[in-house]
GROMACS .gro file of N, CA and C in nm:
model
  528
    1MET      N    1   8.247   9.355  10.611
    1MET     CA    2   8.386   9.326  10.645
    1MET      C    3   8.477   9.349  10.523
    2LYS      N    4   8.597   9.391  10.551
    2LYS     CA    5   8.696   9.420  10.448
    2LYS      C    6   8.785   9.297  10.425
    3LYS      N    7   8.859   9.300  10.314
    3LYS     CA    8   8.956   9.193  10.290
    3LYS      C    9   9.094   9.254  10.267
    4ALA      N   10   9.196   9.176  10.303
    4ALA     CA   11   9.332   9.229  10.303
    4ALA      C   12   9.433   9.124  10.258
    5VAL      N   13   9.548   9.174  10.218
    5VAL     CA   14   9.665   9.089  10.196
    5VAL      C   15   9.771   9.136  10.296
    6PHE      N   16   9.821   9.041  10.372
    6PHE     CA   17   9.928   9.065  10.469
    6PHE      C   18  10.057   9.014  10.407
    7LEU      N   19  10.156   9.101  10.398
    7LEU     CA   20  10.284   9.067  10.336
    7LEU      C   21  10.395   9.067  10.439
    8ASP      N   22  10.477   8.964  10.437
    8ASP     CA   23  10.604   8.970  10.509
    8ASP      C   24  10.689   9.074  10.436
    9ARG      N   25  10.794   9.124  10.499
    9ARG     CA   26  10.877   9.226  10.433
    9ARG      C   27  11.001   9.165  10.368
   10ASP      N   28  11.096   9.124  10.448
   10ASP     CA   29  11.224   9.076  10.396
   10ASP      C   30  11.207   8.946  10.318
   11GLY      N   31  11.248   8.947  10.191
   11GLY     CA   32  11.236   8.829  10.107
   11GLY      C   33  11.106   8.825  10.028
   12VAL      N   34  11.013   8.915  10.061
   12VAL     CA   35  10.887   8.926   9.987
   12VAL      C   36  10.882   9.059   9.914
   13ILE      N   37  10.911   9.167   9.987
   13ILE     CA   38  10.910   9.302   9.930
   13ILE      C   39  11.051   9.345   9.890
   14ASN      N   40  11.148   9.312   9.974
   14ASN     CA   41  11.284   9.359   9.953
   14ASN      C   42  11.386   9.247   9.966
   15GLU      N   43  11.504   9.273   9.910
   15GLU     CA   44  11.615   9.180   9.919
   15GLU      C   45  11.664   9.166  10.063
   16VAL      N   46  11.707   9.046  10.096
   16VAL     CA   47  11.773   9.018  10.224
   16VAL      C   48  11.869   8.903  10.198
   17LEU      N   49  11.983   8.908  10.261
   17LEU     CA   50  12.086   8.805  10.243
   17LEU      C   51  12.124   8.786  10.095
   18THR      N   52  12.147   8.899  10.027
   18THR     CA   53  12.189   8.895   9.886
   18THR      C   54  12.332   8.952   9.877
   19ASP      N   55  12.384   8.957   9.757
   19ASP     CA   56  12.516   9.016   9.738
   19ASP      C   57  12.518   9.164   9.776
   20ARG      N   58  12.404   9.231   9.755
   20ARG     CA   59  12.396   9.375   9.780
   20ARG      C   60  12.375   9.410   9.926
   21VAL      N   61  12.299   9.326   9.997
   21VAL     CA   62  12.262   9.361  10.134
   21VAL      C   63  12.241   9.233  10.215
   22LYS      N   64  12.293   9.237  10.338
   22LYS     CA   65  12.269   9.123  10.427
   22LYS      C   66  12.137   9.145  10.500
   23PHE      N   67  12.132   9.250  10.581
   23PHE     CA   68  12.009   9.287  10.652
   23PHE      C   69  11.981   9.434  10.627
   24VAL      N   70  11.854   9.472  10.635
   24VAL     CA   71  11.815   9.611  10.612
   24VAL      C   72  11.810   9.683  10.746
   25ASN      N   73  11.910   9.766  10.771
   25ASN     CA   74  11.915   9.843  10.895
   25ASN      C   75  11.906   9.993  10.872
   26GLU      N   76  11.902  10.035  10.745
   26GLU     CA   77  11.890  10.176  10.707
   26GLU      C   78  11.808  10.185  10.579
   27PRO      N   79  11.737  10.297  10.557
   27PRO     CA   80  11.655  10.310  10.436
   27PRO      C   81  11.730  10.282  10.306
   28GLN      N   82  11.855  10.326  10.295
   28GLN     CA   83  11.929  10.306  10.170
   28GLN      C   84  11.970  10.161  10.147
   29GLN      N   85  11.947  10.074  10.246
   29GLN     CA   86  11.974   9.931  10.229
   29GLN      C   87  11.850   9.854  10.182
   30LEU      N   88  11.741   9.925  10.159
   30LEU     CA   89  11.617   9.860  10.113
   30LEU      C   90  11.615   9.858   9.961
   31PHE      N   91  11.629   9.738   9.905
   31PHE     CA   92  11.624   9.719   9.759
   31PHE      C   93  11.502   9.634   9.729
   32PHE      N   94  11.409   9.691   9.651
   32PHE     CA   95  11.286   9.618   9.618
   32PHE      C   96  11.317   9.501   9.526
   33LEU      N   97  11.247   9.391   9.550
   33LEU     CA   98  11.256   9.277   9.460
   33LEU      C   99  11.181   9.311   9.331
   34PRO      N  100  11.217   9.249   9.219
   34PRO     CA  101  11.151   9.280   9.091
   34PRO      C  102  11.000   9.257   9.096
   35GLY      N  103  10.925   9.353   9.040
   35GLY     CA  104  10.781   9.339   9.027
   35GLY      C  105  10.699   9.368   9.151
   36VAL      N  106  10.763   9.405   9.260
   36VAL     CA  107  10.690   9.424   9.386
   36VAL      C  108  10.590   9.538   9.378
   37ALA      N  109  10.631   9.653   9.328
   37ALA     CA  110  10.539   9.767   9.319
   37ALA      C  111  10.421   9.733   9.229
   38LYS      N  112  10.448   9.669   9.116
   38LYS     CA  113  10.341   9.630   9.023
   38LYS      C  114  10.244   9.532   9.092
   39ALA      N  115  10.298   9.436   9.165
   39ALA     CA  116  10.215   9.337   9.235
   39ALA      C  117  10.126   9.404   9.339
   40ILE      N  118  10.182   9.493   9.418
   40ILE     CA  119  10.104   9.561   9.522
   40ILE      C  120   9.997   9.649   9.458
   41LYS      N  121  10.033   9.716   9.350
   41LYS     CA  122   9.937   9.800   9.277
   41LYS      C  123   9.819   9.715   9.227
   42GLN      N  124   9.848   9.596   9.175
   42GLN     CA  125   9.742   9.506   9.131
   42GLN      C  126   9.655   9.462   9.249
   43LEU      N  127   9.718   9.428   9.359
   43LEU     CA  128   9.643   9.386   9.478
   43LEU      C  129   9.556   9.500   9.532
   44ASN      N  130   9.605   9.623   9.521
   44ASN     CA  131   9.528   9.740   9.565
   44ASN      C  132   9.394   9.752   9.492
   45THR      N  133   9.387   9.701   9.370
   45THR     CA  134   9.263   9.715   9.293
   45THR      C  135   9.153   9.621   9.342
   46VAL      N  136   9.190   9.515   9.413
   46VAL     CA  137   9.094   9.413   9.456
   46VAL      C  138   9.073   9.412   9.608
   47PHE      N  139   9.178   9.441   9.681
   47PHE     CA  140   9.172   9.432   9.827
   47PHE      C  141   9.158   9.569   9.890
   48ASP      N  142   9.088   9.571  10.003
   48ASP     CA  143   9.068   9.697  10.075
   48ASP      C  144   9.199   9.747  10.136
   49TYR      N  145   9.281   9.652  10.182
   49TYR     CA  146   9.405   9.690  10.249
   49TYR      C  147   9.518   9.595  10.211
   50ILE      N  148   9.639   9.653  10.206
   50ILE     CA  149   9.762   9.575  10.200
   50ILE      C  150   9.840   9.615  10.325
   51PHE      N  151   9.878   9.515  10.403
   51PHE     CA  152   9.955   9.538  10.525
   51PHE      C  153  10.088   9.467  10.515
   52VAL      N  154  10.186   9.515  10.589
   52VAL     CA  155  10.312   9.445  10.606
   52VAL      C  156  10.318   9.401  10.752
   53VAL      N  157  10.349   9.273  10.773
   53VAL     CA  158  10.368   9.219  10.908
   53VAL      C  159  10.506   9.153  10.909
   54THR      N  160  10.595   9.206  10.993
   54THR     CA  161  10.735   9.165  10.984
   54THR      C  162  10.801   9.150  11.120
   55ASN      N  163  10.874   9.041  11.136
   55ASN     CA  164  10.959   9.023  11.254
   55ASN      C  165  11.085   9.106  11.231
   56GLN      N  166  11.117   9.191  11.326
   56GLN     CA  167  11.237   9.274  11.315
   56GLN      C  168  11.318   9.265  11.443
   57GLY      N  169  11.368   9.144  11.468
   57GLY     CA  170  11.446   9.116  11.589
   57GLY      C  171  11.573   9.196  11.599
   58GLY      N  172  11.618   9.256  11.487
   58GLY     CA  173  11.737   9.341  11.491
   58GLY      C  174  11.724   9.457  11.588
   59VAL      N  175  11.601   9.502  11.613
   59VAL     CA  176  11.579   9.609  11.711
   59VAL      C  177  11.610   9.556  11.850
   60GLY      N  178  11.549   9.443  11.886
   60GLY     CA  179  11.571   9.384  12.018
   60GLY      C  180  11.715   9.341  12.041
   61LEU      N  181  11.781   9.302  11.933
   61LEU     CA  182  11.921   9.259  11.943
   61LEU      C  183  12.019   9.376  11.941
   62GLY      N  184  11.967   9.498  11.917
   62GLY     CA  185  12.052   9.617  11.922
   62GLY      C  186  12.122   9.652  11.792
   63PHE      N  187  12.083   9.590  11.679
   63PHE     CA  188  12.145   9.622  11.550
   63PHE      C  189  12.091   9.751  11.491
   64MET      N  190  11.972   9.792  11.535
   64MET     CA  191  11.915   9.920  11.491
   64MET      C  192  11.816   9.969  11.597
   65LYS      N  193  11.795  10.097  11.596
   65LYS     CA  194  11.696  10.157  11.686
   65LYS      C  195  11.558  10.150  11.621
   66GLU      N  196  11.455  10.156  11.704
   66GLU     CA  197  11.318  10.151  11.651
   66GLU      C  198  11.293  10.270  11.558
   67SER      N  199  11.355  10.384  11.587
   67SER     CA  200  11.339  10.501  11.499
   67SER      C  201  11.395  10.474  11.359
   68GLN      N  202  11.504  10.396  11.351
   68GLN     CA  203  11.560  10.359  11.221
   68GLN      C  204  11.463  10.268  11.145
   69LEU      N  205  11.403  10.174  11.217
   69LEU     CA  206  11.307  10.083  11.155
   69LEU      C  207  11.188  10.161  11.100
   70LYS      N  208  11.139  10.256  11.177
   70LYS     CA  209  11.027  10.339  11.131
   70LYS      C  210  11.066  10.420  11.008
   71ALA      N  211  11.190  10.467  11.002
   71ALA     CA  212  11.238  10.542  10.885
   71ALA      C  213  11.244  10.451  10.762
   72ILE      N  214  11.286  10.327  10.781
   72ILE     CA  215  11.290  10.230  10.671
   72ILE      C  216  11.149  10.208  10.616
   73HIS      N  217  11.052  10.190  10.706
   73HIS     CA  218  10.914  10.164  10.664
   73HIS      C  219  10.852  10.287  10.597
   74LYS      N  220  10.883  10.404  10.648
   74LYS     CA  221  10.833  10.528  10.587
   74LYS      C  222  10.889  10.541  10.444
   75HIS      N  223  11.017  10.513  10.430
   75HIS     CA  224  11.083  10.518  10.299
   75HIS      C  225  11.020  10.415  10.204
   76MET      N  226  11.002  10.292  10.253
   76MET     CA  227  10.944  10.185  10.172
   76MET      C  228  10.805  10.225  10.121
   77MET      N  229  10.721  10.275  10.211
   77MET     CA  230  10.585  10.313  10.173
   77MET      C  231  10.584  10.430  10.074
   78ALA      N  232  10.673  10.526  10.095
   78ALA     CA  233  10.681  10.642  10.005
   78ALA      C  234  10.728  10.601   9.866
   79GLU      N  235  10.828  10.515   9.859
   79GLU     CA  236  10.879  10.470   9.729
   79GLU      C  237  10.773  10.390   9.654
   80LEU      N  238  10.701  10.302   9.724
   80LEU     CA  239  10.594  10.226   9.660
   80LEU      C  240  10.481  10.317   9.613
   81ALA      N  241  10.447  10.417   9.695
   81ALA     CA  242  10.339  10.510   9.660
   81ALA      C  243  10.372  10.586   9.531
   82LYS      N  244  10.500  10.615   9.508
   82LYS     CA  245  10.541  10.681   9.383
   82LYS      C  246  10.504  10.598   9.261
   83GLU      N  247  10.493  10.466   9.280
   83GLU     CA  248  10.458  10.372   9.173
   83GLU      C  249  10.308  10.340   9.173
   84GLY      N  250  10.231  10.408   9.260
   84GLY     CA  251  10.088  10.381   9.269
   84GLY      C  252  10.055  10.256   9.349
   85ALA      N  253  10.147  10.210   9.432
   85ALA     CA  254  10.130  10.091   9.515
   85ALA      C  255  10.121  10.135   9.661
   86PHE      N  256  10.012  10.098   9.728
   86PHE     CA  257   9.988  10.153   9.862
   86PHE      C  258   9.977  10.046   9.969
   87ILE      N  259  10.052  10.069  10.076
   87ILE     CA  260  10.046   9.985  10.196
   87ILE      C  261   9.975  10.067  10.302
   88GLN      N  262   9.872  10.008  10.363
   88GLN     CA  263   9.794  10.079  10.464
   88GLN      C  264   9.873  10.101  10.593
   89GLU      N  265   9.939   9.995  10.639
   89GLU     CA  266  10.010  10.003  10.767
   89GLU      C  267  10.114   9.893  10.774
   90VAL      N  268  10.220   9.919  10.849
   90VAL     CA  269  10.324   9.820  10.875
   90VAL      C  270  10.319   9.786  11.023
   91ALA      N  271  10.303   9.657  11.052
   91ALA     CA  272  10.312   9.608  11.190
   91ALA      C  273  10.442   9.531  11.202
   92TYR      N  274  10.511   9.548  11.313
   92TYR     CA  275  10.638   9.479  11.330
   92TYR      C  276  10.656   9.432  11.473
   93CYS      N  277  10.730   9.323  11.486
   93CYS     CA  278  10.770   9.272  11.616
   93CYS      C  279  10.916   9.311  11.635
   94PRO      N  280  10.945   9.401  11.731
   94PRO     CA  281  11.082   9.445  11.752
   94PRO      C  282  11.159   9.356  11.851
   95HIS      N  283  11.094   9.255  11.903
   95HIS     CA  284  11.154   9.175  12.010
   95HIS      C  285  11.260   9.078  11.959
   96LYS      N  286  11.348   9.039  12.048
   96LYS     CA  287  11.452   8.941  12.014
   96LYS      C  288  11.386   8.808  11.976
   97PRO      N  289  11.450   8.735  11.884
   97PRO     CA  290  11.404   8.598  11.861
   97PRO      C  291  11.405   8.522  11.993
   98LYS      N  292  11.310   8.437  12.014
   98LYS     CA  293  11.296   8.357  12.136
   98LYS      C  294  11.263   8.441  12.260
   99ALA      N  295  11.213   8.564  12.239
   99ALA     CA  296  11.175   8.648  12.353
   99ALA      C  297  11.045   8.600  12.417
  100GLY      N  298  10.970   8.517  12.344
  100GLY     CA  299  10.845   8.464  12.399
  100GLY      C  300  10.728   8.559  12.387
  101CYS      N  301  10.739   8.660  12.301
  101CYS     CA  302  10.630   8.757  12.286
  101CYS      C  303  10.517   8.698  12.201
  102ALA      N  304  10.400   8.758  12.211
  102ALA     CA  305  10.283   8.711  12.134
  102ALA      C  306  10.283   8.762  11.991
  103CYS      N  307  10.365   8.865  11.963
  103CYS     CA  308  10.358   8.926  11.830
  103CYS      C  309  10.452   8.863  11.728
  104ARG      N  310  10.556   8.798  11.773
  104ARG     CA  311  10.653   8.743  11.678
  104ARG      C  312  10.595   8.625  11.601
  105LYS      N  313  10.601   8.633  11.467
  105LYS     CA  314  10.555   8.520  11.386
  105LYS      C  315  10.642   8.399  11.420
  106PRO      N  316  10.587   8.282  11.436
  106PRO     CA  317  10.462   8.232  11.382
  106PRO      C  318  10.336   8.266  11.461
  107ASN      N  319  10.348   8.340  11.571
  107ASN     CA  320  10.226   8.385  11.640
  107ASN      C  321  10.152   8.482  11.549
  108SER      N  322  10.024   8.494  11.571
  108SER     CA  323   9.940   8.568  11.476
  108SER      C  324   9.889   8.703  11.528
  109LYS      N  325   9.943   8.751  11.639
  109LYS     CA  326   9.893   8.873  11.701
  109LYS      C  327   9.897   8.995  11.608
  110MET      N  328  10.003   9.012  11.529
  110MET     CA  329  10.011   9.129  11.440
  110MET      C  330   9.896   9.126  11.339
  111ILE      N  331   9.870   9.010  11.282
  111ILE     CA  332   9.762   8.996  11.184
  111ILE      C  333   9.627   9.018  11.252
  112GLU      N  334   9.607   8.956  11.367
  112GLU     CA  335   9.479   8.968  11.439
  112GLU      C  336   9.453   9.112  11.482
  113ASP      N  337   9.556   9.181  11.530
  113ASP     CA  338   9.539   9.321  11.572
  113ASP      C  339   9.500   9.411  11.454
  114LEU      N  340   9.567   9.393  11.339
  114LEU     CA  341   9.532   9.472  11.221
  114LEU      C  342   9.391   9.438  11.173
  115ALA      N  343   9.357   9.310  11.175
  115ALA     CA  344   9.223   9.268  11.131
  115ALA      C  345   9.115   9.331  11.217
  116ARG      N  346   9.138   9.334  11.347
  116ARG     CA  347   9.041   9.395  11.439
  116ARG      C  348   9.032   9.546  11.415
  117LYS      N  349   9.146   9.612  11.404
  117LYS     CA  350   9.151   9.757  11.386
  117LYS      C  351   9.081   9.803  11.259
  118TYR      N  352   9.097   9.725  11.150
  118TYR     CA  353   9.044   9.765  11.019
  118TYR      C  354   8.921   9.686  10.976
  119HIS      N  355   8.865   9.606  11.066
  119HIS     CA  356   8.744   9.526  11.038
  119HIS      C  357   8.765   9.434  10.917
  120VAL      N  358   8.873   9.359  10.921
  120VAL     CA  359   8.909   9.268  10.812
  120VAL      C  360   8.857   9.128  10.841
  121ASP      N  361   8.796   9.068  10.740
  121ASP     CA  362   8.754   8.929  10.745
  121ASP      C  363   8.876   8.845  10.706
  122VAL      N  364   8.938   8.781  10.805
  122VAL     CA  365   9.060   8.706  10.776
  122VAL      C  366   9.035   8.587  10.684
  123SER      N  367   8.915   8.531  10.687
  123SER     CA  368   8.887   8.415  10.601
  123SER      C  369   8.883   8.453  10.452
  124SER      N  370   8.872   8.583  10.423
  124SER     CA  371   8.876   8.634  10.284
  124SER      C  372   9.009   8.701  10.254
  125SER      N  373   9.108   8.676  10.341
  125SER     CA  374   9.236   8.746  10.331
  125SER      C  375   9.351   8.646  10.314
  126TYR      N  376   9.470   8.700  10.285
  126TYR     CA  377   9.586   8.619  10.251
  126TYR      C  378   9.709   8.668  10.326
  127MET      N  379   9.793   8.572  10.366
  127MET     CA  380   9.925   8.603  10.421
  127MET      C  381  10.028   8.552  10.322
  128VAL      N  382  10.119   8.640  10.280
  128VAL     CA  383  10.223   8.604  10.183
  128VAL      C  384  10.358   8.614  10.253
  129GLY      N  385  10.433   8.504  10.248
  129GLY     CA  386  10.564   8.504  10.312
  129GLY      C  387  10.661   8.408  10.248
  130ASP      N  388  10.785   8.416  10.294
  130ASP     CA  389  10.890   8.330  10.239
  130ASP      C  390  10.947   8.233  10.341
  131THR      N  391  10.878   8.218  10.455
  131THR     CA  392  10.920   8.120  10.556
  131THR      C  393  10.796   8.050  10.612
  132ASP      N  394  10.818   7.934  10.672
  132ASP     CA  395  10.709   7.862  10.739
  132ASP      C  396  10.642   7.948  10.845
  133THR      N  397  10.722   8.029  10.917
  133THR     CA  398  10.665   8.111  11.024
  133THR      C  399  10.560   8.208  10.970
  134ASP      N  400  10.580   8.260  10.850
  134ASP     CA  401  10.481   8.349  10.788
  134ASP      C  402  10.351   8.273  10.760
  135ILE      N  403  10.365   8.155  10.700
  135ILE     CA  404  10.247   8.076  10.663
  135ILE      C  405  10.172   8.032  10.789
  136ILE      N  406  10.246   7.988  10.890
  136ILE     CA  407  10.183   7.945  11.016
  136ILE      C  408  10.110   8.062  11.082
  137ALA      N  409  10.171   8.179  11.082
  137ALA     CA  410  10.105   8.297  11.142
  137ALA      C  411   9.973   8.326  11.070
  138GLY      N  412   9.975   8.320  10.938
  138GLY     CA  413   9.852   8.342  10.861
  138GLY      C  414   9.747   8.237  10.892
  139LYS      N  415   9.788   8.111  10.894
  139LYS     CA  416   9.695   8.002  10.924
  139LYS      C  417   9.637   8.018  11.065
  140ASN      N  418   9.722   8.054  11.161
  140ASN     CA  419   9.675   8.075  11.299
  140ASN      C  420   9.572   8.187  11.307
  141ALA      N  421   9.587   8.286  11.220
  141ALA     CA  422   9.493   8.399  11.219
  141ALA      C  423   9.368   8.368  11.138
  142GLY      N  424   9.376   8.266  11.050
  142GLY     CA  425   9.260   8.229  10.969
  142GLY      C  426   9.267   8.269  10.823
  143THR      N  427   9.385   8.316  10.776
  143THR     CA  428   9.400   8.355  10.636
  143THR      C  429   9.444   8.235  10.552
  144LYS      N  430   9.440   8.252  10.420
  144LYS     CA  431   9.505   8.158  10.331
  144LYS      C  432   9.654   8.195  10.330
  145GLY      N  433   9.737   8.096  10.304
  145GLY     CA  434   9.881   8.119  10.304
  145GLY      C  435   9.941   8.102  10.167
  146VAL      N  436  10.021   8.201  10.124
  146VAL     CA  437  10.088   8.196   9.995
  146VAL      C  438  10.238   8.205  10.022
  147PHE      N  439  10.309   8.102   9.979
  147PHE     CA  440  10.452   8.092  10.003
  147PHE      C  441  10.530   8.135   9.881
  148LEU      N  442  10.632   8.219   9.901
  148LEU     CA  443  10.722   8.258   9.793
  148LEU      C  444  10.850   8.178   9.807
  149GLY      N  445  10.874   8.092   9.710
  149GLY     CA  446  10.989   8.003   9.713
  149GLY      C  447  10.961   7.884   9.624
  150THR      N  448  11.013   7.769   9.663
  150THR     CA  449  10.996   7.651   9.577
  150THR      C  450  10.890   7.554   9.629
  151ALA      N  451  10.877   7.539   9.761
  151ALA     CA  452  10.778   7.446   9.814
  151ALA      C  453  10.751   7.474   9.960
  152ASP      N  454  10.626   7.458  10.000
  152ASP     CA  455  10.587   7.466  10.140
  152ASP      C  456  10.458   7.387  10.156
  153PRO      N  457  10.462   7.275  10.228
  153PRO     CA  458  10.344   7.189  10.241
  153PRO      C  459  10.228   7.254  10.317
  154LEU      N  460  10.255   7.360  10.393
  154LEU     CA  461  10.150   7.426  10.471
  154LEU      C  462  10.073   7.531  10.391
  155ALA      N  463  10.132   7.575  10.281
  155ALA     CA  464  10.075   7.685  10.203
  155ALA      C  465   9.961   7.639  10.113
  156ASP      N  466   9.869   7.731  10.085
  156ASP     CA  467   9.761   7.707   9.988
  156ASP      C  468   9.812   7.718   9.845
  157ALA      N  469   9.919   7.796   9.827
  157ALA     CA  470   9.977   7.815   9.695
  157ALA      C  471  10.124   7.853   9.711
  158VAL      N  472  10.204   7.822   9.609
  158VAL     CA  473  10.348   7.851   9.609
  158VAL      C  474  10.385   7.918   9.477
  159PHE      N  475  10.458   8.027   9.486
  159PHE     CA  476  10.502   8.101   9.368
  159PHE      C  477  10.645   8.149   9.388
  160PRO      N  478  10.715   8.178   9.278
  160PRO     CA  479  10.854   8.221   9.291
  160PRO      C  480  10.869   8.366   9.338
  161ASP      N  481  10.765   8.449   9.318
  161ASP     CA  482  10.776   8.592   9.353
  161ASP      C  483  10.637   8.651   9.375
  162LEU      N  484  10.636   8.772   9.428
  162LEU     CA  485  10.510   8.838   9.462
  162LEU      C  486  10.425   8.867   9.339
  163LEU      N  487  10.486   8.904   9.229
  163LEU     CA  488  10.409   8.937   9.109
  163LEU      C  489  10.329   8.817   9.059
  164SER      N  490  10.392   8.700   9.053
  164SER     CA  491  10.317   8.582   9.008
  164SER      C  492  10.215   8.540   9.114
  165ALA      N  493  10.247   8.559   9.241
  165ALA     CA  494  10.151   8.527   9.348
  165ALA      C  495  10.029   8.619   9.342
  166ALA      N  496  10.050   8.746   9.308
  166ALA     CA  497   9.940   8.843   9.306
  166ALA      C  498   9.831   8.802   9.208
  167ALA      N  499   9.872   8.751   9.092
  167ALA     CA  500   9.773   8.710   8.991
  167ALA      C  501   9.685   8.597   9.047
  168TRP      N  502   9.745   8.500   9.114
  168TRP     CA  503   9.669   8.389   9.173
  168TRP      C  504   9.579   8.438   9.286
  169ILE      N  505   9.632   8.525   9.372
  169ILE     CA  506   9.554   8.577   9.485
  169ILE      C  507   9.429   8.649   9.434
  170ILE      N  508   9.446   8.732   9.333
  170ILE     CA  509   9.333   8.806   9.277
  170ILE      C  510   9.230   8.709   9.217
  171GLU      N  511   9.278   8.612   9.141
  171GLU     CA  512   9.188   8.513   9.081
  171GLU      C  513   9.115   8.433   9.189
  172ASP      N  514   9.187   8.390   9.292
  172ASP     CA  515   9.128   8.313   9.401
  172ASP      C  516   9.026   8.396   9.479
  173ALA      N  517   9.058   8.522   9.504
  173ALA     CA  518   8.966   8.610   9.577
  173ALA      C  519   8.839   8.636   9.498
  174ASN      N  520   8.849   8.645   9.368
  174ASN     CA  521   8.732   8.667   9.283
  174ASN      C  522   8.644   8.543   9.273
  175ARG      N  523   8.703   8.425   9.294
  175ARG     CA  524   8.629   8.300   9.293
  175ARG      C  525   8.548   8.281   9.422
  176SER      N  526   8.601   8.334   9.530
  176SER     CA  527   8.540   8.312   9.663
  176SER      C  528   8.410   8.389   9.683
   0.00000   0.00000   0.00000
């Protein structure tokens, strides 16, 4: 079985609700948070896969088309790859908030589907996010949860950013 790190997108990989950008609806609105490429590159050395699992209700709400979302993800992956940081696949929930779908976090369908497709052992894997819904989705799927922010009682660990979280994830994975 393989091991993976599942990353939320907005607030983990890129800016959201900042002075520069409110929401990312076009590739040129994607601004990477500091240290993200370096963190993913470090995680690539230890984990078989890095995935992005993201709620993108803006599609269901009509703020962007699914083709625009795919262009954003293609751009994100290409820019990270230029830095030697690789994401295997991006899974997203395009449905409206409160649509009742199985894929929207805190539900764990996106994580479970990727784990099944790539033969990932979720108990040796991690979900990194900046909201309770991310941590709950990871826990529901069976991963450890790493929260980016100041505090989250549900998380196994809390860090201010992905780069500092990556060091702990690698150390924890090597201990297991």
